[in-house]
Protein backbone atom coordinates (compact mmCIF):
# COMPACT_ATOMS: atom_id res chain seq x y z
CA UNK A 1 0.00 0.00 0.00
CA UNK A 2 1.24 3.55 -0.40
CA UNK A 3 1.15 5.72 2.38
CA UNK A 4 -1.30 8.54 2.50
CA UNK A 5 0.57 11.51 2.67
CA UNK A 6 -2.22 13.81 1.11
CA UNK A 7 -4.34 12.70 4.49
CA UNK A 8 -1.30 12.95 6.97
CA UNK A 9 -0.75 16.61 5.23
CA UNK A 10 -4.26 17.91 6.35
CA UNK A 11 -4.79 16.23 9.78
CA UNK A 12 -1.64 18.22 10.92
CA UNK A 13 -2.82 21.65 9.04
CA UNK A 14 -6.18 20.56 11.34
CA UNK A 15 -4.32 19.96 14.03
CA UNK A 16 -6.27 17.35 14.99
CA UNK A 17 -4.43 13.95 16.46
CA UNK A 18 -5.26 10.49 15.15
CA UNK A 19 -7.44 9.60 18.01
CA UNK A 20 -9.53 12.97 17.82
CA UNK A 21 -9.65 12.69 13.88
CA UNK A 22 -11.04 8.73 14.66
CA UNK A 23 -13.62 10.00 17.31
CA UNK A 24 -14.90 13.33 15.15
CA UNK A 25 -15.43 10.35 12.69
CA UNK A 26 -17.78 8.32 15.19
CA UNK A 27 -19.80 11.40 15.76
CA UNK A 28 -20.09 12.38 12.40
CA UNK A 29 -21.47 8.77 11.35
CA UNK A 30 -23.77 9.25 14.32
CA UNK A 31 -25.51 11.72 12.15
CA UNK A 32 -26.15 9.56 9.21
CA UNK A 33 -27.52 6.21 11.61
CA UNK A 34 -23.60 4.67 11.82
CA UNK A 35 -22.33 2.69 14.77
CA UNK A 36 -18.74 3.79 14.06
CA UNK A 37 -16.13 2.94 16.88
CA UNK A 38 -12.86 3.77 15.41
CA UNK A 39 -9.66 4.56 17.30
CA UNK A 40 -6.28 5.92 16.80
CA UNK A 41 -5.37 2.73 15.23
CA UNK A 42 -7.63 3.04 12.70
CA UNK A 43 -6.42 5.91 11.23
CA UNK A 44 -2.69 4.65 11.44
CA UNK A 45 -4.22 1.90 9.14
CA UNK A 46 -5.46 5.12 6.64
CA UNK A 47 -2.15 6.82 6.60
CA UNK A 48 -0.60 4.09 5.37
CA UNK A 49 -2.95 3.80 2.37
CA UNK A 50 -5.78 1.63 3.45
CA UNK A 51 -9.68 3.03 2.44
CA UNK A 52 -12.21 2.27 4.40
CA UNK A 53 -15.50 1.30 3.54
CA UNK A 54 -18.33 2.39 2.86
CA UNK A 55 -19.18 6.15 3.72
CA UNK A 56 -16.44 6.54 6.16
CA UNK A 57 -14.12 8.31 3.78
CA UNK A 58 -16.73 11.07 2.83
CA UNK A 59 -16.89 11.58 6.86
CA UNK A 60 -13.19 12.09 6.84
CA UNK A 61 -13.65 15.32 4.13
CA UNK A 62 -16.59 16.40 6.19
CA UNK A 63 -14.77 16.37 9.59
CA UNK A 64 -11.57 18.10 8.07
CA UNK A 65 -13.47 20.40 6.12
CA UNK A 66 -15.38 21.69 8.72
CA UNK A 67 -11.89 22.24 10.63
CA UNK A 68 -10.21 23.50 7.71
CA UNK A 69 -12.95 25.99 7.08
CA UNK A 70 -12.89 25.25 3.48
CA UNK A 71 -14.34 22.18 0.69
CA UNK A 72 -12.14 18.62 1.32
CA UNK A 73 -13.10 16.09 -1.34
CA UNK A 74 -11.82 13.14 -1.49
CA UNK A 75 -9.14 13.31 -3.89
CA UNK A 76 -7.31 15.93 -1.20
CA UNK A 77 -7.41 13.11 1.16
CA UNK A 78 -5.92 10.79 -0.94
CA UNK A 79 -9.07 8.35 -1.29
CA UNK A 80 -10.02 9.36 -4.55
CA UNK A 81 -9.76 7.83 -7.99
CA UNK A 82 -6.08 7.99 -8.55
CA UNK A 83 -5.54 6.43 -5.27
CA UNK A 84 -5.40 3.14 -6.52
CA UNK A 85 -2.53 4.18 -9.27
CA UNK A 86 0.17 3.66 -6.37
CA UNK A 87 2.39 6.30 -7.92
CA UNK A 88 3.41 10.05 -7.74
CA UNK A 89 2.50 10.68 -11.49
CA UNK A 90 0.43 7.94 -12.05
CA UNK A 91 -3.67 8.43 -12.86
CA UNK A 92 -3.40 12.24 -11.41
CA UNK A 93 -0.81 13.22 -14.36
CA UNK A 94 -3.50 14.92 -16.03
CA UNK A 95 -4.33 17.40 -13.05
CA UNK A 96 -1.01 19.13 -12.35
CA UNK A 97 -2.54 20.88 -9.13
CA UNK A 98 -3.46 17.65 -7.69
CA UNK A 99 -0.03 16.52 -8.75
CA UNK A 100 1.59 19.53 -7.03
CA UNK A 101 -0.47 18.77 -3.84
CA UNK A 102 0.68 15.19 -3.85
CA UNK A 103 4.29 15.81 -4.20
CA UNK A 104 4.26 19.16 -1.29
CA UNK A 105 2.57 16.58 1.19
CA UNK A 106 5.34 14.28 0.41
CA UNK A 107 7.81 16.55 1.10
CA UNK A 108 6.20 17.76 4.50
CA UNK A 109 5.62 14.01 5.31
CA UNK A 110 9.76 13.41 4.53
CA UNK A 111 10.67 16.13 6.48
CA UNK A 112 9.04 15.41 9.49
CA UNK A 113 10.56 12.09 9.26
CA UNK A 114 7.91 10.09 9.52
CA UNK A 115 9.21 6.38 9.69
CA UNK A 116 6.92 4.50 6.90
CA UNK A 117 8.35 6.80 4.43
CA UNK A 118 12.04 5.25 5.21
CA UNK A 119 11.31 1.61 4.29
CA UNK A 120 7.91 2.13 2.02
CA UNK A 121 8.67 -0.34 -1.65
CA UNK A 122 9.66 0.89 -5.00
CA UNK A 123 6.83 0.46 -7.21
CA UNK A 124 6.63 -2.48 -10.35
CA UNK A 125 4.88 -3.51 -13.06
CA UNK A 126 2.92 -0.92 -14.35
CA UNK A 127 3.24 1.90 -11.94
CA UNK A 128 6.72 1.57 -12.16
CA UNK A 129 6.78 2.00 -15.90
CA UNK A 130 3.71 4.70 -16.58
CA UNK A 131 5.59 7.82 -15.40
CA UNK A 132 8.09 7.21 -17.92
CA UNK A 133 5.18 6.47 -20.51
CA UNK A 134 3.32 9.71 -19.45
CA UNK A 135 6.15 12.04 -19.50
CA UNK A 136 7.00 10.19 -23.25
CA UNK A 137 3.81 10.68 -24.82
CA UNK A 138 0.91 13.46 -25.15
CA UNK A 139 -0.84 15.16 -23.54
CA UNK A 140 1.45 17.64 -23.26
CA UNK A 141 0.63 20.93 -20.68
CA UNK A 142 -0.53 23.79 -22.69
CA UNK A 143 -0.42 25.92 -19.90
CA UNK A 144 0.90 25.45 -16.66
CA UNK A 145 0.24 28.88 -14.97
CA UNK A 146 -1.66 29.06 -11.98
CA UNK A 147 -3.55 31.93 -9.49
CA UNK A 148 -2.10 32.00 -6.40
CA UNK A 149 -1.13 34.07 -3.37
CA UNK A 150 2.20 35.94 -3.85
CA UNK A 151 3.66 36.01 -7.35
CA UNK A 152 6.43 33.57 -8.10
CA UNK A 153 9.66 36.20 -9.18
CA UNK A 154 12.88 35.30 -11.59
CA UNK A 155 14.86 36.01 -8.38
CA UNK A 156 13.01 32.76 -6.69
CA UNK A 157 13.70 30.67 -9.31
CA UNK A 158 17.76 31.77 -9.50
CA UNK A 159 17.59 30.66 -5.67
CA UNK A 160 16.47 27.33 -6.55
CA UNK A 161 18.55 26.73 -8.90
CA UNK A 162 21.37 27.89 -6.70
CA UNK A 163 19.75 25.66 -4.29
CA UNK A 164 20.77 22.84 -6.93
CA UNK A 165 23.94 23.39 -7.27
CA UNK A 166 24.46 23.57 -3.22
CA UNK A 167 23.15 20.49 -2.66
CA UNK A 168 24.50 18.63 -5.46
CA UNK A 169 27.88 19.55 -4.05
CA UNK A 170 26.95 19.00 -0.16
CA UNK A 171 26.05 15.74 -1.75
CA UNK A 172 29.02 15.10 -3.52
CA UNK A 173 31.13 16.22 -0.70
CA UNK A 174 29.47 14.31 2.65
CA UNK A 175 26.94 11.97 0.95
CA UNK A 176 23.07 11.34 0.87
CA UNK A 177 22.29 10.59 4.15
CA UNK A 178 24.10 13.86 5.43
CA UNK A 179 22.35 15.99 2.78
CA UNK A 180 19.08 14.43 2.42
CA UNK A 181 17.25 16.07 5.73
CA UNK A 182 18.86 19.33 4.23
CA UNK A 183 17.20 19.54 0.96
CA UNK A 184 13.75 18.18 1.74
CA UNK A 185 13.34 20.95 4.67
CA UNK A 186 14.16 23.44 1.36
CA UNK A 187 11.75 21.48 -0.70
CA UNK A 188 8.94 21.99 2.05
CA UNK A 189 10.02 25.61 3.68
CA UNK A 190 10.95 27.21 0.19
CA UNK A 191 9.69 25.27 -2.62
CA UNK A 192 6.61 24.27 -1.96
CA UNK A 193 5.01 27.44 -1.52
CA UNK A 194 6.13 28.71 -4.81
CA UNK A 195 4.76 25.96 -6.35
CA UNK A 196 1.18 26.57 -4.73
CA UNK A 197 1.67 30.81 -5.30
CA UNK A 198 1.06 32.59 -8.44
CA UNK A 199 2.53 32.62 -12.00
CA UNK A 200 2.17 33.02 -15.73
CA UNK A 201 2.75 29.77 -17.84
CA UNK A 202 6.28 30.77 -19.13
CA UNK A 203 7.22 31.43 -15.59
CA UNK A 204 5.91 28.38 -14.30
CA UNK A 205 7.70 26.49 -16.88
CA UNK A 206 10.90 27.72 -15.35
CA UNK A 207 9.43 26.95 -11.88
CA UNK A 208 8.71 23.55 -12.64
CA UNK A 209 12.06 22.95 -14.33
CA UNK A 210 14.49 24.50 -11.42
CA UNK A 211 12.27 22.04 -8.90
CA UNK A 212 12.91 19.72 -10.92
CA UNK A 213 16.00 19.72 -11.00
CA UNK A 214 15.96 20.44 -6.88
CA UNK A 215 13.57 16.93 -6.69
CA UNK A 216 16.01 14.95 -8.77
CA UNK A 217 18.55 15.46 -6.03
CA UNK A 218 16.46 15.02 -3.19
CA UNK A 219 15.58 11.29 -5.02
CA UNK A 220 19.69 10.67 -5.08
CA UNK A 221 20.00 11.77 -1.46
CA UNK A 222 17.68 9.31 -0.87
CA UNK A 223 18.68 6.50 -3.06
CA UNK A 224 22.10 6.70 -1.22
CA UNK A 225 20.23 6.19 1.87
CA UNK A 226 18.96 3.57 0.91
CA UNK A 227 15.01 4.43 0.94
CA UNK A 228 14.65 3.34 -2.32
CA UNK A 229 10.80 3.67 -2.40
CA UNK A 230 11.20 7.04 -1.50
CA UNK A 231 13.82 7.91 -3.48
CA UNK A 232 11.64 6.41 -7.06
CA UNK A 233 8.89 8.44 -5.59
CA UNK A 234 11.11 11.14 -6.08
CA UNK A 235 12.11 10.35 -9.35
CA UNK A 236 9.19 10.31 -10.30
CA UNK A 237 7.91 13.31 -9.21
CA UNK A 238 11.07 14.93 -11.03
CA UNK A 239 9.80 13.38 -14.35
CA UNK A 240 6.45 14.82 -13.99
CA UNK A 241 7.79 18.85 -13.05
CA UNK A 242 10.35 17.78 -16.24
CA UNK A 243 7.22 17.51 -18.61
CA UNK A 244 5.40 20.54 -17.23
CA UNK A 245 8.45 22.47 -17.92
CA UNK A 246 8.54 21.83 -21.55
CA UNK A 247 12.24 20.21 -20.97
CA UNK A 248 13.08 16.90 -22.42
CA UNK A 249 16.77 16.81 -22.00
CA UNK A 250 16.07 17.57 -18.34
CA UNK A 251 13.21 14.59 -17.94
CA UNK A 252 16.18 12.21 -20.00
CA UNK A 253 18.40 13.10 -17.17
CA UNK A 254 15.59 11.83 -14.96
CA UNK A 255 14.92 8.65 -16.31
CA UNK A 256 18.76 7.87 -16.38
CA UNK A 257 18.93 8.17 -12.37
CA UNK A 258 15.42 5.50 -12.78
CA UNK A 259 17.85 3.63 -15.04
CA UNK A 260 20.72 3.87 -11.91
CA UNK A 261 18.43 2.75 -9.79
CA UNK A 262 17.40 -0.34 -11.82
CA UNK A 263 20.67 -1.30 -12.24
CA UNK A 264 21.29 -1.29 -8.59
CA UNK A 265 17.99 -3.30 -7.94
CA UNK A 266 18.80 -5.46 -10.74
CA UNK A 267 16.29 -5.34 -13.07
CA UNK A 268 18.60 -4.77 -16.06
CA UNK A 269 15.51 -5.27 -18.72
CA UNK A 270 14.19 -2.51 -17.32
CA UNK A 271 17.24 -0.04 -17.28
CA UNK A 272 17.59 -0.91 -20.72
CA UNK A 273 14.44 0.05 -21.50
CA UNK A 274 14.04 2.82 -19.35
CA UNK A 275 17.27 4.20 -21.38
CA UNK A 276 15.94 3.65 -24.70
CA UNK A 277 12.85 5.57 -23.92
CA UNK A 278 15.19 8.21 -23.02
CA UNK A 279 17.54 8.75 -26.29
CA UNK A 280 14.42 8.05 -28.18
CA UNK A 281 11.97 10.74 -26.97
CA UNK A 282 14.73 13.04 -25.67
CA UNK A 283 16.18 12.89 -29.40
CA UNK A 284 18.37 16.28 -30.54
CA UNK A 285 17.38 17.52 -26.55
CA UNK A 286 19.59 14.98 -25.19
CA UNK A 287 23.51 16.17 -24.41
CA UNK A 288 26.45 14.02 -25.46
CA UNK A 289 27.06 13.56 -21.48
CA UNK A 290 24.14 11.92 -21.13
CA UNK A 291 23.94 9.84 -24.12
CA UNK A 292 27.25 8.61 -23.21
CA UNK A 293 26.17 7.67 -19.61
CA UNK A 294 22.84 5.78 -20.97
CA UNK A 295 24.75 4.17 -23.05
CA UNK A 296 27.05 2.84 -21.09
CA UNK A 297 24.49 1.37 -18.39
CA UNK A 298 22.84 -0.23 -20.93
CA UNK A 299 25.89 -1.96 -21.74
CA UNK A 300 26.30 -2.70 -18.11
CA UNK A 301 22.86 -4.40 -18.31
CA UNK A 302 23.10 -6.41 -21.67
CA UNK A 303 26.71 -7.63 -19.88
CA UNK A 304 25.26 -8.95 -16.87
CA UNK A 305 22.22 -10.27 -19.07
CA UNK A 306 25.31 -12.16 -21.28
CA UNK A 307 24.10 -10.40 -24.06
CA UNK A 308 28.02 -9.74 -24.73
CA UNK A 309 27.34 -8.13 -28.79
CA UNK A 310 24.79 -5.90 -27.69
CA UNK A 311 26.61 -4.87 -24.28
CA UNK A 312 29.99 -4.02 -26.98
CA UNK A 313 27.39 -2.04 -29.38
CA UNK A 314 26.74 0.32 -26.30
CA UNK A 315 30.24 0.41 -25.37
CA UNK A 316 31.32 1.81 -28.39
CA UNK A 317 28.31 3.86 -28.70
CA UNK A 318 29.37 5.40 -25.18
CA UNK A 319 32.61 5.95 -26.27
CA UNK A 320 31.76 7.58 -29.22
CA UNK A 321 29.34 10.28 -27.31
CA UNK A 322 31.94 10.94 -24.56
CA UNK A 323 34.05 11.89 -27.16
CA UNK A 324 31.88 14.91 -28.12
CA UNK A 325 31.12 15.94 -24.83
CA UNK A 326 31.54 19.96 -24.29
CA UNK A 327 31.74 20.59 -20.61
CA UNK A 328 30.65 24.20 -21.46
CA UNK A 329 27.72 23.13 -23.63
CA UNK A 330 26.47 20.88 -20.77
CA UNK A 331 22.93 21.69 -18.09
CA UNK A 332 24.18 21.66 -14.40
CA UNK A 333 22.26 18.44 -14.20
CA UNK A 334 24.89 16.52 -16.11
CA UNK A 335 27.64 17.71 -14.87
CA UNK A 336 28.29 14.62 -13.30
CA UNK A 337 29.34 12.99 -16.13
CA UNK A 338 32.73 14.12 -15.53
CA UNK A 339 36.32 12.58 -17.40
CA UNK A 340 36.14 8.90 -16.52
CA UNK A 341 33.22 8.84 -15.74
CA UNK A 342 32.13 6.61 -18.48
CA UNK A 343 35.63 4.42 -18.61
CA UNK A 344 34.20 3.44 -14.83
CA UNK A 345 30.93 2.41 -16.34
CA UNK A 346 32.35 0.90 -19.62
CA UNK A 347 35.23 -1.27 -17.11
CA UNK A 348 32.22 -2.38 -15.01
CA UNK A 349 30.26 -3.60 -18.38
CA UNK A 350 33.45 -5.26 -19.58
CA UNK A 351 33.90 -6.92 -16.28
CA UNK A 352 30.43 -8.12 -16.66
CA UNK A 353 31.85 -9.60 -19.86
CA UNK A 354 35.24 -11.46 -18.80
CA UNK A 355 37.13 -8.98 -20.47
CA UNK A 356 39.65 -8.29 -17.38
CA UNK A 357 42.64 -6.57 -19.58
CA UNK A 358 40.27 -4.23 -21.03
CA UNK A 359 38.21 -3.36 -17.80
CA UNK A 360 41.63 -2.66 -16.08
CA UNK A 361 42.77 -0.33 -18.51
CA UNK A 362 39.83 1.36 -18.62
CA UNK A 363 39.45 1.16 -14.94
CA UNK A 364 42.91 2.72 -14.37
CA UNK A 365 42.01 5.63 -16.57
CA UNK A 366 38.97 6.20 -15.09
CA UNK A 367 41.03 7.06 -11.89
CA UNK A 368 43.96 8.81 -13.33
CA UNK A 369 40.78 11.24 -14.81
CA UNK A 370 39.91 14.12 -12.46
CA UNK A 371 37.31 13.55 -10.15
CA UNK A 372 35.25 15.02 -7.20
CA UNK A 373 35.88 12.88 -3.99
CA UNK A 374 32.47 10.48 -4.46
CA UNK A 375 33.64 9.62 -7.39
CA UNK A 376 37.20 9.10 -6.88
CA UNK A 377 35.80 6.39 -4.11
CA UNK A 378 33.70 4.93 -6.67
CA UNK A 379 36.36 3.91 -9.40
CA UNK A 380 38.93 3.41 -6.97
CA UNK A 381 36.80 0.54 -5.85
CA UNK A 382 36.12 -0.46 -9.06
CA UNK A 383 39.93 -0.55 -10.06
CA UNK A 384 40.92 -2.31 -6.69
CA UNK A 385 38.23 -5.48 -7.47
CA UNK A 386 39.75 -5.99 -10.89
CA UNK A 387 43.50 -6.00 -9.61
CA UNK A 388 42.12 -8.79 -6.88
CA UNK A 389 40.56 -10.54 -9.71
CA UNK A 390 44.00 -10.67 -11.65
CA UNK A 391 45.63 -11.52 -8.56
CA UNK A 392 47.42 -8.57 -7.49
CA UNK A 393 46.06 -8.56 -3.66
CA UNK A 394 49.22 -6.27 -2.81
CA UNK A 395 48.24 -3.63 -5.53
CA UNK A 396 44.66 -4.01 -4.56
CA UNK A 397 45.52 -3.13 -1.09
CA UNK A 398 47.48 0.32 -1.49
CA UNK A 399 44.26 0.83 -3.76
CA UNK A 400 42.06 -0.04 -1.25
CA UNK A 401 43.95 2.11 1.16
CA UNK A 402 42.96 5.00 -0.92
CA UNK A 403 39.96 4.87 -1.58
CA UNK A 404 39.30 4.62 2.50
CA UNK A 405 41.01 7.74 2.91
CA UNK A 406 39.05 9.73 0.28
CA UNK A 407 35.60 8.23 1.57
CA UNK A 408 36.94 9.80 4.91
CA UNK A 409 33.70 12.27 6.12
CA UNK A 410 31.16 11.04 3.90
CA UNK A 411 27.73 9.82 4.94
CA UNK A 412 26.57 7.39 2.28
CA UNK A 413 24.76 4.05 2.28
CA UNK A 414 26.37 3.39 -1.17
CA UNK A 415 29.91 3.98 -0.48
CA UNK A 416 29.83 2.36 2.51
CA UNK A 417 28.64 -0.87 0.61
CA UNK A 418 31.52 -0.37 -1.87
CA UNK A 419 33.99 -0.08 1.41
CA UNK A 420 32.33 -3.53 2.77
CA UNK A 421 33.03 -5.07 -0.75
CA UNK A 422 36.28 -4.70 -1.16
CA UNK A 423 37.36 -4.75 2.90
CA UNK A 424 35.63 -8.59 2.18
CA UNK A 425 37.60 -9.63 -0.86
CA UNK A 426 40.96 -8.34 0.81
CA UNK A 427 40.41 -10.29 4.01
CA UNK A 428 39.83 -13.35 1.78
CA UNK A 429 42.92 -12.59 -0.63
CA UNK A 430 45.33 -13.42 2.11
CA UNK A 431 47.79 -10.93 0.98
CA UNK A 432 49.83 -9.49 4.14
CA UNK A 433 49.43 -5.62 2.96
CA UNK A 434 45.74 -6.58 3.70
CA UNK A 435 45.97 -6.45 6.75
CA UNK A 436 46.49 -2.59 7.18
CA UNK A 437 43.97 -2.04 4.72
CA UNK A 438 40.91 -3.48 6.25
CA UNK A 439 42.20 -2.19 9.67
CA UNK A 440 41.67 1.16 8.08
CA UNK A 441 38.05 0.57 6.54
CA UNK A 442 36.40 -1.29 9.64
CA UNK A 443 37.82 2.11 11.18
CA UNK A 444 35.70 3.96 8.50
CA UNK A 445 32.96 1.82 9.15
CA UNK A 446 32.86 1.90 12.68
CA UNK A 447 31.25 5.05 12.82
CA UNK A 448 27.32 4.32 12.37
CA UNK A 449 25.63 6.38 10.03
């Protein structure tokens, strides 16, 4: 079930608790010749997306309307139609206020750290797949301005997309789990209420495009947190502010994080579909940066499908977009496609393949590449496995020993998973300068997160 976060959203803006909402309820049903004994459990059960029968959820709009002071239908408690669709964009993508709602009383819900949000699923099947659908194919928004109080200003929408760009690099620098908490309290304190205040429809395009951008982030923070639920949610609320804004490089660049995260979860059919969709409806929008870096996953995907001619095709496709990249000519958003980058992702694909000279050499470029710290840890990793593979457990180490000194200071689920990887193949290598070197990551990793 997903939880309710529409319903959560207005019982706190009642300021009602869950055992007053449950007995306004009783009373209400008393009206209309219902026995009703609910109890704070009860509504628990709602938040976390069960209906219940009957005519109790049109008692829930009447009880918070009449707190609210204003009309609560049952869409704004999240009991309407689309409630069944399970997803951010899902049946609702047609009404971008409801969607806006939605996605705000996600953020609140996040920021308050409410616990179900931590460990709710990812999505499959179809609700996994239809926000990728929706944001490829009509309708399009005609017009996506709105009334509002206040009047949304080019100055807000220069903050958040300096927002971005702080974040990105908090994230870069310290990890999701550090930077996560930080950039959902923005999301609900600052970007929210733009999204709910007033502006014309080339304004709001620019709106939805710089939260966009802001969302995508929030959805990495939490992917390296490991709330993966939470962070697809995010995606896909990213992919639905991409469409509204008009920008189909920038909802590519979403759907490649999707493909990340299928990858990860290992549902490579899906990341290479996911990426397809991409370069297909993306077309001339889509940057050389992020070409390369689709194509290269999907080679990582056909590899560890054994699908070795069509995981070479994308290798050399990569290879060939990388070499066009103009950092200059590049959105912020893929601006972490940085040198090396894709040699990292191509070494991992040939890995995949059996093709250990090749994914060392292209392994050891990736490092000798400039990177910022994250990704340093990243191929270092990557470079230390192979040279355990081949057999070099005292080259591995010193590697090894790196890499634990750059991941130093960062708060990540992801790295620390990488650190656990390779700490576990050095103890098992038997090599003496192992030793030292998993001495210094249990030291890393003795510090909970």
């Amino acid at each position: 079930m997903e939880p309710n976060v529409l319903l959560e959203a207005l019982i706190e803006e009642a300021g009602v608790s869950r055992a007053g909402l449950a007995g306004h309820v009783n009373r209400a049903g008393l009206t209309r010749g219902l026995s009703l004994r609910y109890e704070h459990t009860a509504v628990s059960r709602w938040l976390k997306g069960q209906r219940p029968r009957g005519q109790v959820p049109d008692l829930i709009c009447e009880v918070l309307a009449g707190r609210l002071g204003r009309p609560v239908g049952l869409d704004d408690v999240g009991m309407g139609a689309f409630a069944a669709s399970g997803t951010e964009a899902g049946a609702e993508g047609a009404s971008l206020s409801g969607f806006v709602e939605r996605a705000t009383a996600l953020w609140r819900s996040d920021e308050q750290q409410r616990p179900h949000l931590a460990t709710v699923p990812t999505v499959t099947g179809t609700p996994a797949v239809m926000p990728v659908w929706e944001w490829e194919n009509p309708p399009e928004d005609t017009d996506v301005s709105r009334p509002g109080p206040g009047r949304v200003s080019a100055a807000h929408i220069a903050m958040l997309k300096a927002a971005r760009d702080h974040y990105e690099q908090m994230y870069r620098k310290t990890g999701g789990i550090a930077t996560r908490s930080r950039i959902v309290r923005f999301l609900d304190a600052e970007a929210a209420p733009l999204l709910r205040g007033g502006y014309s429809d080339a304004l709001g395009r620019s709106l939805h495009r710089a939260t966009a951008g802001l969302v995508a982030v929030a959805g990495i923070c939490a992917y390296d947190s490991d709330a993966h639920g939470l962070a697809q949610r995010y995606f896909h609320q990213a992919l639905r502010l991409a469409k509204s804004s008009g920008d189909r490089g920038l909802g590519g660049y979403v759907i490649a994080l999707l493909v990340t995260q299928s990858l990860f979860l290992g549902d490579y059919r899906r990341s290479i579909a996911f990426a397809e969709a991409a370069l297909r409806a993306a077309g001339g929008h889509i940057t050389p940066a992020l070409a390369a870096d689709l194509h290269a996953m999907q080679a990582k995907a056909y590899a560890r499908l054994g699908d070795a001619a069509s995981a070479r095709a994308c290798i050399g496709r990569a290879e060939a977009q990388a070499g066009r990249i103009h950092t200059g000519r590049e959105p912020d958003e893929t601006g972490y496609v940085q040198p090396g980058l894709v040699d990292v992702q191509v070494a991992e694909a040939l890995l995949g393949l059996g093709d250990l000279p090749a994914a060392r050499e292209h392994a050891a470029s990736a490092v000798s590449a400039p990177a910022h710290d994250r990704g340093r840890v990243h191929r270092l990793a990557m470079l230390s496995h192979i040279e355990l593979v081949q057999g070099e457990a005292d080259r591995a180490a010193g590697t090894a020993a790196e890499m634990a000194m750059r991941a130093r200071g960062m708060e990540s689920q992801r790295l620390r998973d990488r650190l656990r990887q390779v700490r576990n193949e050095l103890a098992a290598s038997g090599c003496a300068d192992a030793v030292g070197t998993t001495d210094l990551i249990d030291e890393a990793l003795r510090v909970p997160l």
